[in-house]
């Protein structure tokens, strides 16, 4: 079977073109949309990601402040900065970068991000709105998976989607978004007894575990669609996904590449959320 590459580049470009126009309109009316990136780590992969977000923002006409609190910041200091940005009239959008300092979880601090500026949908309020089917910002990576599938005309209604990973920022919100699209959803995790036995029953497998090669040929039914969310650093320094692409290719009807699949769509949606937050703020 020919395996179609589910590239995210074309979709990301279309989203970015719209975002750029909307950012320019906001700038013309007063000030560019402004994103605050809050960092509290000295992780090289995070620094690389923050830099790529800054460049993406710059290309689209979005102002971006990076606030580095240091890798030994306390939970109180992080919460204070998030709250201060929440009441700062010049800041439209807030994104807290992970990893956080040792011993501090996202859940310890994310409630300090005001929902109207929570462009990556990580606060308990944003996640609750999503679970209740109400309007709010949703985690960009989860949204990117759904948008990528729609872009490639892959139907979701009535299909069985198996999500591998149950984190609060990818797996769980993705399950909610897929339910809203009328998919039948199964969520797997590290305690799933026989992962392959579950994933082979799927029409669509989404790998979001952060484990190189976790999803191999035996996990994929002939003709299934596979979306690879994983971004892992291989021993040779290359960024690779969770799917053994060689094994899946030829079996799967479609496979998203890493890099170039979910990643660019995630960044594009994040930037679109920044513009939406700014538009909402200017209207209120
Ligand atoms: N492309 C993008 O834009 C983008 C954005 C965000 C994240 N990511 C990538 O997506 C991946 C997941 O991110 P995350 O933040 O959700 O990671 P995370 O918080 O570490 O969660 C990983 C999830 O995978 C599950 N898991 C781990 N090993 C497993 C195994 N052997 N079998 C089945 N499930 C397993 C874990 O189960 P337990 O709950 O039982 O521990 C957990 O639910 C990472 O590679 C990350 O870099 C990509």
mmCIF file of C-alpha atoms and ligand atoms in Angstrom:
data_model
loop_
_atom_site.group_PDB
_atom_site.id
_atom_site.type_symbol
_atom_site.label_atom_id
_atom_site.label_comp_id
_atom_site.label_asym_id
_atom_site.label_seq_id
_atom_site.Cartn_x
_atom_site.Cartn_y
_atom_site.Cartn_z
ATOM 1 C CA UNK A 1 0.000 0.000 0.000
ATOM 2 C CA UNK A 2 1.148 3.511 -0.826
ATOM 3 C CA UNK A 3 1.419 5.551 2.364
ATOM 4 C CA UNK A 4 0.419 9.186 1.934
ATOM 5 C CA UNK A 5 2.605 11.656 3.806
ATOM 6 C CA UNK A 6 0.337 13.807 5.988
ATOM 7 C CA UNK A 7 2.444 16.939 5.765
ATOM 8 C CA UNK A 8 1.478 19.920 7.894
ATOM 9 C CA UNK A 9 3.401 22.506 5.883
ATOM 10 C CA UNK A 10 0.658 23.579 3.472
ATOM 11 C CA UNK A 11 -1.947 23.862 6.247
ATOM 12 C CA UNK A 12 0.468 25.801 8.470
ATOM 13 C CA UNK A 13 1.208 28.220 5.609
ATOM 14 C CA UNK A 14 -2.517 28.887 5.083
ATOM 15 C CA UNK A 15 -3.102 29.502 8.802
ATOM 16 C CA UNK A 16 -0.036 31.752 8.970
ATOM 17 C CA UNK A 17 -1.171 33.860 5.984
ATOM 18 C CA UNK A 18 -4.466 34.586 7.767
ATOM 19 C CA UNK A 19 -2.706 35.283 11.082
ATOM 20 C CA UNK A 20 -0.287 37.714 9.430
ATOM 21 C CA UNK A 21 -3.170 39.720 7.925
ATOM 22 C CA UNK A 22 -5.015 39.841 11.249
ATOM 23 C CA UNK A 23 -1.856 40.845 13.146
ATOM 24 C CA UNK A 24 -1.252 43.653 10.622
ATOM 25 C CA UNK A 25 -4.823 44.892 11.080
ATOM 26 C CA UNK A 26 -4.328 44.991 14.861
ATOM 27 C CA UNK A 27 -1.026 46.854 14.446
ATOM 28 C CA UNK A 28 -2.699 49.376 12.128
ATOM 29 C CA UNK A 29 -5.321 50.008 14.796
ATOM 30 C CA UNK A 30 -2.806 50.688 17.556
ATOM 31 C CA UNK A 31 -0.432 47.969 18.730
ATOM 32 C CA UNK A 32 0.751 44.571 17.499
ATOM 33 C CA UNK A 33 -0.553 41.496 19.318
ATOM 34 C CA UNK A 34 1.856 40.677 22.147
ATOM 35 C CA UNK A 35 2.841 37.240 23.480
ATOM 36 C CA UNK A 36 4.702 36.681 26.756
ATOM 37 C CA UNK A 37 6.793 33.487 26.810
ATOM 38 C CA UNK A 38 7.609 32.540 30.383
ATOM 39 C CA UNK A 39 10.664 30.285 30.760
ATOM 40 C CA UNK A 40 11.977 28.655 33.945
ATOM 41 C CA UNK A 41 14.540 26.129 32.766
ATOM 42 C CA UNK A 42 17.975 25.849 31.177
ATOM 43 C CA UNK A 43 17.000 23.018 28.879
ATOM 44 C CA UNK A 44 18.611 23.299 25.386
ATOM 45 C CA UNK A 45 15.590 21.752 23.608
ATOM 46 C CA UNK A 46 13.327 24.290 25.305
ATOM 47 C CA UNK A 47 15.674 27.143 24.336
ATOM 48 C CA UNK A 48 15.564 25.933 20.732
ATOM 49 C CA UNK A 49 11.744 25.826 20.821
ATOM 50 C CA UNK A 50 11.454 29.279 22.414
ATOM 51 C CA UNK A 51 13.748 30.669 19.729
ATOM 52 C CA UNK A 52 11.644 29.085 16.984
ATOM 53 C CA UNK A 53 8.462 30.553 18.529
ATOM 54 C CA UNK A 54 10.081 33.995 18.673
ATOM 55 C CA UNK A 55 11.064 33.764 15.006
ATOM 56 C CA UNK A 56 7.564 32.570 14.021
ATOM 57 C CA UNK A 57 6.023 35.476 15.947
ATOM 58 C CA UNK A 58 8.389 37.950 14.303
ATOM 59 C CA UNK A 59 7.565 36.665 10.806
ATOM 60 C CA UNK A 60 3.844 37.143 11.504
ATOM 61 C CA UNK A 61 4.046 40.609 13.067
ATOM 62 C CA UNK A 62 3.457 39.439 16.638
ATOM 63 C CA UNK A 63 5.516 41.063 19.400
ATOM 64 C CA UNK A 64 7.106 38.547 21.736
ATOM 65 C CA UNK A 65 8.569 39.086 25.234
ATOM 66 C CA UNK A 66 10.646 36.273 26.695
ATOM 67 C CA UNK A 67 10.754 36.308 30.487
ATOM 68 C CA UNK A 68 13.492 34.029 31.848
ATOM 69 C CA UNK A 69 12.875 33.284 35.523
ATOM 70 C CA UNK A 70 15.799 30.863 35.773
ATOM 71 C CA UNK A 71 15.900 27.117 36.325
ATOM 72 C CA UNK A 72 15.711 27.507 40.114
ATOM 73 C CA UNK A 73 12.577 29.678 40.139
ATOM 74 C CA UNK A 74 10.059 28.816 42.850
ATOM 75 C CA UNK A 75 6.442 27.914 42.124
ATOM 76 C CA UNK A 76 5.437 31.196 43.826
ATOM 77 C CA UNK A 77 7.715 33.236 41.547
ATOM 78 C CA UNK A 78 6.279 31.528 38.457
ATOM 79 C CA UNK A 79 2.702 32.061 39.631
ATOM 80 C CA UNK A 80 3.445 35.733 40.405
ATOM 81 C CA UNK A 81 4.862 36.351 36.936
ATOM 82 C CA UNK A 82 1.901 34.601 35.282
ATOM 83 C CA UNK A 83 -0.560 36.643 37.355
ATOM 84 C CA UNK A 84 1.287 39.913 36.633
ATOM 85 C CA UNK A 85 1.141 39.231 32.887
ATOM 86 C CA UNK A 86 -2.538 38.429 33.299
ATOM 87 C CA UNK A 87 -3.315 41.944 34.536
ATOM 88 C CA UNK A 88 -0.788 43.693 32.254
ATOM 89 C CA UNK A 89 -2.846 45.501 29.605
ATOM 90 C CA UNK A 90 0.002 45.331 27.057
ATOM 91 C CA UNK A 91 0.177 41.521 27.141
ATOM 92 C CA UNK A 92 -2.445 39.733 25.048
ATOM 93 C CA UNK A 93 -1.262 36.156 25.401
ATOM 94 C CA UNK A 94 0.736 34.046 27.854
ATOM 95 C CA UNK A 95 2.589 30.813 27.255
ATOM 96 C CA UNK A 96 4.462 28.956 29.965
ATOM 97 C CA UNK A 97 7.321 26.906 28.586
ATOM 98 C CA UNK A 98 8.108 23.421 29.929
ATOM 99 C CA UNK A 99 10.039 21.777 31.524
ATOM 100 C CA UNK A 100 9.546 23.557 34.825
ATOM 101 C CA UNK A 101 12.085 23.535 37.665
ATOM 102 C CA UNK A 102 12.539 20.188 39.387
ATOM 103 C CA UNK A 103 9.616 19.359 41.680
ATOM 104 C CA UNK A 104 7.200 21.828 40.081
ATOM 105 C CA UNK A 105 4.480 20.496 37.792
ATOM 106 C CA UNK A 106 2.474 22.439 35.232
ATOM 107 C CA UNK A 107 -0.606 21.730 37.353
ATOM 108 C CA UNK A 108 1.081 23.486 40.351
ATOM 109 C CA UNK A 109 1.199 26.824 38.524
ATOM 110 C CA UNK A 110 -1.106 26.797 35.484
ATOM 111 C CA UNK A 111 -4.146 28.076 37.393
ATOM 112 C CA UNK A 112 -2.327 31.460 37.572
ATOM 113 C CA UNK A 113 -2.746 31.893 33.795
ATOM 114 C CA UNK A 114 -5.907 33.889 33.102
ATOM 115 C CA UNK A 115 -8.081 31.927 30.637
ATOM 116 C CA UNK A 116 -8.496 34.860 28.208
ATOM 117 C CA UNK A 117 -4.709 34.892 27.608
ATOM 118 C CA UNK A 118 -4.102 31.136 27.979
ATOM 119 C CA UNK A 119 -3.259 30.564 24.306
ATOM 120 C CA UNK A 120 -2.001 26.999 24.859
ATOM 121 C CA UNK A 121 -5.086 26.041 26.862
ATOM 122 C CA UNK A 122 -3.167 24.607 29.829
ATOM 123 C CA UNK A 123 -5.006 26.168 32.776
ATOM 124 C CA UNK A 124 -7.571 24.080 34.661
ATOM 125 C CA UNK A 125 -10.267 26.525 33.543
ATOM 126 C CA UNK A 126 -9.351 26.159 29.851
ATOM 127 C CA UNK A 127 -9.209 22.364 30.162
ATOM 128 C CA UNK A 128 -12.548 22.346 31.980
ATOM 129 C CA UNK A 129 -14.183 24.482 29.284
ATOM 130 C CA UNK A 130 -12.922 22.018 26.679
ATOM 131 C CA UNK A 131 -14.257 19.023 28.623
ATOM 132 C CA UNK A 132 -17.640 20.754 28.939
ATOM 133 C CA UNK A 133 -17.706 21.592 25.213
ATOM 134 C CA UNK A 134 -17.586 25.346 25.893
ATOM 135 C CA UNK A 135 -15.542 28.044 24.145
ATOM 136 C CA UNK A 136 -11.953 28.609 25.260
ATOM 137 C CA UNK A 137 -8.401 28.149 24.050
ATOM 138 C CA UNK A 138 -7.499 24.511 23.487
ATOM 139 C CA UNK A 139 -3.977 23.063 23.596
ATOM 140 C CA UNK A 140 -2.457 23.821 20.198
ATOM 141 C CA UNK A 141 -0.849 20.404 19.697
ATOM 142 C CA UNK A 142 -4.123 18.552 20.225
ATOM 143 C CA UNK A 143 -5.956 20.963 17.939
ATOM 144 C CA UNK A 144 -3.191 20.521 15.344
ATOM 145 C CA UNK A 145 -3.807 16.763 15.173
ATOM 146 C CA UNK A 146 -7.505 17.268 14.439
ATOM 147 C CA UNK A 147 -6.860 20.061 11.929
ATOM 148 C CA UNK A 148 -4.181 18.011 10.154
ATOM 149 C CA UNK A 149 -6.577 15.058 9.756
ATOM 150 C CA UNK A 150 -9.343 17.340 8.443
ATOM 151 C CA UNK A 151 -6.940 19.054 6.052
ATOM 152 C CA UNK A 152 -6.121 15.658 4.541
ATOM 153 C CA UNK A 153 -9.841 14.794 4.280
ATOM 154 C CA UNK A 154 -9.648 11.976 6.801
ATOM 155 C CA UNK A 155 -13.109 11.542 8.334
ATOM 156 C CA UNK A 156 -13.427 11.312 12.112
ATOM 157 C CA UNK A 157 -17.137 10.771 12.721
ATOM 158 C CA UNK A 158 -17.760 7.171 13.735
ATOM 159 C CA UNK A 159 -14.092 6.197 13.358
ATOM 160 C CA UNK A 160 -12.153 4.472 16.133
ATOM 161 C CA UNK A 161 -9.197 6.644 17.168
ATOM 162 C CA UNK A 162 -6.599 5.296 19.586
ATOM 163 C CA UNK A 163 -4.554 7.995 21.319
ATOM 164 C CA UNK A 164 -1.295 6.797 22.888
ATOM 165 C CA UNK A 165 -0.546 9.215 25.747
ATOM 166 C CA UNK A 166 -2.754 10.823 28.386
ATOM 167 C CA UNK A 167 -0.936 14.032 29.366
ATOM 168 C CA UNK A 168 -2.985 17.098 30.272
ATOM 169 C CA UNK A 169 -1.488 19.059 27.358
ATOM 170 C CA UNK A 170 -1.708 16.519 24.538
ATOM 171 C CA UNK A 171 -3.455 13.158 25.050
ATOM 172 C CA UNK A 172 -6.429 14.102 27.255
ATOM 173 C CA UNK A 173 -7.436 17.302 25.427
ATOM 174 C CA UNK A 174 -7.021 15.473 22.113
ATOM 175 C CA UNK A 175 -9.448 12.797 23.316
ATOM 176 C CA UNK A 176 -11.987 15.553 24.111
ATOM 177 C CA UNK A 177 -11.554 17.200 20.701
ATOM 178 C CA UNK A 178 -11.969 13.848 18.938
ATOM 179 C CA UNK A 179 -15.145 13.098 20.922
ATOM 180 C CA UNK A 180 -16.471 16.478 19.804
ATOM 181 C CA UNK A 181 -15.870 15.281 16.214
ATOM 182 C CA UNK A 182 -17.973 12.158 16.960
ATOM 183 C CA UNK A 183 -15.017 9.763 16.898
ATOM 184 C CA UNK A 184 -14.961 6.725 19.171
ATOM 185 C CA UNK A 185 -11.883 7.285 21.306
ATOM 186 C CA UNK A 186 -9.611 4.951 23.257
ATOM 187 C CA UNK A 187 -6.754 6.442 25.305
ATOM 188 C CA UNK A 188 -3.692 4.286 26.053
ATOM 189 C CA UNK A 189 -0.836 4.995 28.474
ATOM 190 C CA UNK A 190 2.183 3.388 30.094
ATOM 191 C CA UNK A 191 0.036 0.929 32.061
ATOM 192 C CA UNK A 192 -1.935 -0.267 29.043
ATOM 193 C CA UNK A 193 -1.473 -4.045 29.222
ATOM 194 C CA UNK A 194 -1.026 -4.855 25.527
ATOM 195 C CA UNK A 195 -0.600 -1.678 23.486
ATOM 196 C CA UNK A 196 -0.418 -3.390 20.083
ATOM 197 C CA UNK A 197 -3.640 -5.359 20.755
ATOM 198 C CA UNK A 198 -5.457 -2.041 21.220
ATOM 199 C CA UNK A 199 -3.828 0.033 18.487
ATOM 200 C CA UNK A 200 -4.446 -2.612 15.766
ATOM 201 C CA UNK A 201 -8.169 -2.100 16.300
ATOM 202 C CA UNK A 202 -7.863 1.583 15.373
ATOM 203 C CA UNK A 203 -8.841 3.336 12.172
ATOM 204 C CA UNK A 204 -6.527 6.151 13.299
ATOM 205 C CA UNK A 205 -3.597 5.881 15.721
ATOM 206 C CA UNK A 206 -2.176 9.029 17.321
ATOM 207 C CA UNK A 207 1.211 8.505 18.971
ATOM 208 C CA UNK A 208 1.860 11.087 21.702
ATOM 209 C CA UNK A 209 4.037 9.272 24.226
ATOM 210 C CA UNK A 210 7.500 10.767 23.727
ATOM 211 C CA UNK A 211 9.080 7.326 23.134
ATOM 212 C CA UNK A 212 11.192 6.731 20.044
ATOM 213 C CA UNK A 213 9.841 3.873 17.909
ATOM 214 C CA UNK A 214 7.034 2.963 20.343
ATOM 215 C CA UNK A 215 4.555 2.474 17.488
ATOM 216 C CA UNK A 216 5.913 -0.077 15.023
ATOM 217 C CA UNK A 217 4.444 -2.236 12.258
ATOM 218 C CA UNK A 218 2.667 -4.615 14.641
ATOM 219 C CA UNK A 219 0.745 -1.671 16.142
ATOM 220 C CA UNK A 220 -0.821 -0.607 12.845
ATOM 221 C CA UNK A 221 -3.686 -2.284 11.011
ATOM 222 C CA UNK A 222 -3.351 -2.342 7.192
ATOM 223 C CA UNK A 223 -4.898 0.844 5.849
ATOM 224 C CA UNK A 224 -4.995 2.715 9.167
ATOM 225 C CA UNK A 225 -3.917 6.351 9.460
ATOM 226 C CA UNK A 226 -1.067 7.212 11.828
ATOM 227 C CA UNK A 227 -0.372 10.646 13.294
ATOM 228 C CA UNK A 228 2.983 11.057 15.000
ATOM 229 C CA UNK A 229 3.017 13.789 17.668
ATOM 230 C CA UNK A 230 6.310 12.728 19.246
ATOM 231 C CA UNK A 231 9.324 14.996 19.047
ATOM 232 C CA UNK A 232 12.278 13.153 20.501
ATOM 233 C CA UNK A 233 16.001 13.735 20.186
ATOM 234 C CA UNK A 234 17.657 10.639 18.715
ATOM 235 C CA UNK A 235 21.216 9.653 19.791
ATOM 236 C CA UNK A 236 22.534 11.261 16.563
ATOM 237 C CA UNK A 237 20.881 14.584 17.529
ATOM 238 C CA UNK A 238 18.092 14.343 14.938
ATOM 239 C CA UNK A 239 14.475 15.008 15.935
ATOM 240 C CA UNK A 240 12.381 11.854 15.484
ATOM 241 C CA UNK A 241 8.827 10.857 16.363
ATOM 242 C CA UNK A 242 7.234 8.002 18.307
ATOM 243 C CA UNK A 243 6.485 5.970 15.183
ATOM 244 C CA UNK A 244 8.909 3.599 13.484
ATOM 245 C CA UNK A 245 8.249 5.221 10.120
ATOM 246 C CA UNK A 246 9.983 2.499 8.089
ATOM 247 C CA UNK A 247 7.790 -0.185 9.659
ATOM 248 C CA UNK A 248 4.579 1.828 9.373
ATOM 249 C CA UNK A 249 5.175 2.906 5.779
ATOM 250 C CA UNK A 250 3.563 0.447 3.375
ATOM 251 C CA UNK A 251 1.031 -0.647 6.018
ATOM 252 C CA UNK A 252 -0.541 2.689 6.915
ATOM 253 C CA UNK A 253 -2.720 4.585 4.441
ATOM 254 C CA UNK A 254 -1.305 7.849 5.812
ATOM 255 C CA UNK A 255 1.512 8.841 8.148
ATOM 256 C CA UNK A 256 2.463 12.299 9.403
ATOM 257 C CA UNK A 257 6.186 13.027 9.103
ATOM 258 C CA UNK A 258 8.448 14.227 11.924
ATOM 259 C CA UNK A 259 9.498 16.937 11.435
ATOM 260 C CA UNK A 260 6.996 18.633 9.129
ATOM 261 C CA UNK A 261 3.715 17.094 10.290
ATOM 262 C CA UNK A 262 1.997 18.112 13.531
ATOM 263 C CA UNK A 263 4.808 20.511 14.555
ATOM 264 C CA UNK A 264 4.341 23.375 12.038
ATOM 265 C CA UNK A 265 0.552 23.238 12.474
ATOM 266 C CA UNK A 266 0.954 23.467 16.259
ATOM 267 C CA UNK A 267 3.099 26.601 15.979
ATOM 268 C CA UNK A 268 0.711 28.145 13.446
ATOM 269 C CA UNK A 269 -2.309 27.500 15.675
ATOM 270 C CA UNK A 270 -0.524 28.938 18.714
ATOM 271 C CA UNK A 271 0.157 32.147 16.798
ATOM 272 C CA UNK A 272 -3.434 32.239 15.573
ATOM 273 C CA UNK A 273 -4.552 31.959 19.224
ATOM 274 C CA UNK A 274 -2.360 34.963 20.093
ATOM 275 C CA UNK A 275 -4.123 37.059 17.441
ATOM 276 C CA UNK A 276 -7.552 35.845 18.594
ATOM 277 C CA UNK A 277 -6.693 36.773 22.210
ATOM 278 C CA UNK A 278 -5.598 40.240 21.041
ATOM 279 C CA UNK A 279 -8.736 40.718 18.926
ATOM 280 C CA UNK A 280 -10.916 39.710 21.878
ATOM 281 C CA UNK A 281 -9.029 42.060 24.222
ATOM 282 C CA UNK A 282 -9.366 45.011 21.829
ATOM 283 C CA UNK A 283 -13.111 44.370 21.489
ATOM 284 C CA UNK A 284 -13.793 44.235 25.236
HETATM 285 N N1 LIG B 1 4.746 18.323 17.704
HETATM 286 C C1 LIG B 1 4.427 19.183 18.666
HETATM 287 O O1 LIG B 1 4.082 20.332 18.401
HETATM 288 C C2 LIG B 1 4.475 18.721 20.089
HETATM 289 C C3 LIG B 1 3.953 19.514 21.114
HETATM 290 C C4 LIG B 1 3.920 19.008 22.426
HETATM 291 C C5 LIG B 1 4.477 17.760 22.679
HETATM 292 N N2 LIG B 1 5.057 17.060 21.672
HETATM 293 C C6 LIG B 1 5.664 15.749 21.880
HETATM 294 O O2 LIG B 1 4.628 14.804 22.147
HETATM 295 C C7 LIG B 1 5.126 13.781 22.997
HETATM 296 C C8 LIG B 1 4.221 13.693 24.219
HETATM 297 O O3 LIG B 1 4.281 14.909 24.935
HETATM 298 P P1 LIG B 1 3.621 15.062 26.382
HETATM 299 O O4 LIG B 1 3.949 16.399 26.870
HETATM 300 O O5 LIG B 1 2.196 14.632 26.296
HETATM 301 O O6 LIG B 1 4.485 13.951 27.189
HETATM 302 P P2 LIG B 1 4.294 13.395 28.665
HETATM 303 O O7 LIG B 1 3.677 14.413 29.547
HETATM 304 O O8 LIG B 1 5.598 12.777 29.033
HETATM 305 O O9 LIG B 1 3.220 12.205 28.503
HETATM 306 C C9 LIG B 1 3.545 11.036 27.809
HETATM 307 C C10 LIG B 1 2.356 10.097 27.833
HETATM 308 O O10 LIG B 1 2.721 8.914 27.132
HETATM 309 C C11 LIG B 1 2.471 7.780 27.924
HETATM 310 N N3 LIG B 1 3.481 6.757 27.684
HETATM 311 C C12 LIG B 1 4.794 6.819 27.997
HETATM 312 N N4 LIG B 1 5.398 5.660 27.675
HETATM 313 C C13 LIG B 1 4.430 4.857 27.149
HETATM 314 C C14 LIG B 1 4.419 3.525 26.659
HETATM 315 N N5 LIG B 1 5.530 2.774 26.630
HETATM 316 N N6 LIG B 1 3.257 3.001 26.222
HETATM 317 C C15 LIG B 1 2.133 3.747 26.237
HETATM 318 N N7 LIG B 1 2.069 5.016 26.702
HETATM 319 C C16 LIG B 1 3.216 5.564 27.154
HETATM 320 C C17 LIG B 1 2.519 8.268 29.361
HETATM 321 O O11 LIG B 1 1.750 7.383 30.161
HETATM 322 P P3 LIG B 1 1.537 7.624 31.772
HETATM 323 O O12 LIG B 1 0.492 8.696 31.870
HETATM 324 O O13 LIG B 1 1.049 6.310 32.230
HETATM 325 O O14 LIG B 1 2.858 8.026 32.314
HETATM 326 C C18 LIG B 1 1.944 9.671 29.242
HETATM 327 O O15 LIG B 1 0.528 9.638 29.345
HETATM 328 C C19 LIG B 1 6.574 14.183 23.310
HETATM 329 O O16 LIG B 1 7.441 13.556 22.385
HETATM 330 C C20 LIG B 1 6.590 15.687 23.062
HETATM 331 O O17 LIG B 1 7.875 16.161 22.731
HETATM 332 C C21 LIG B 1 5.048 17.510 20.385
#
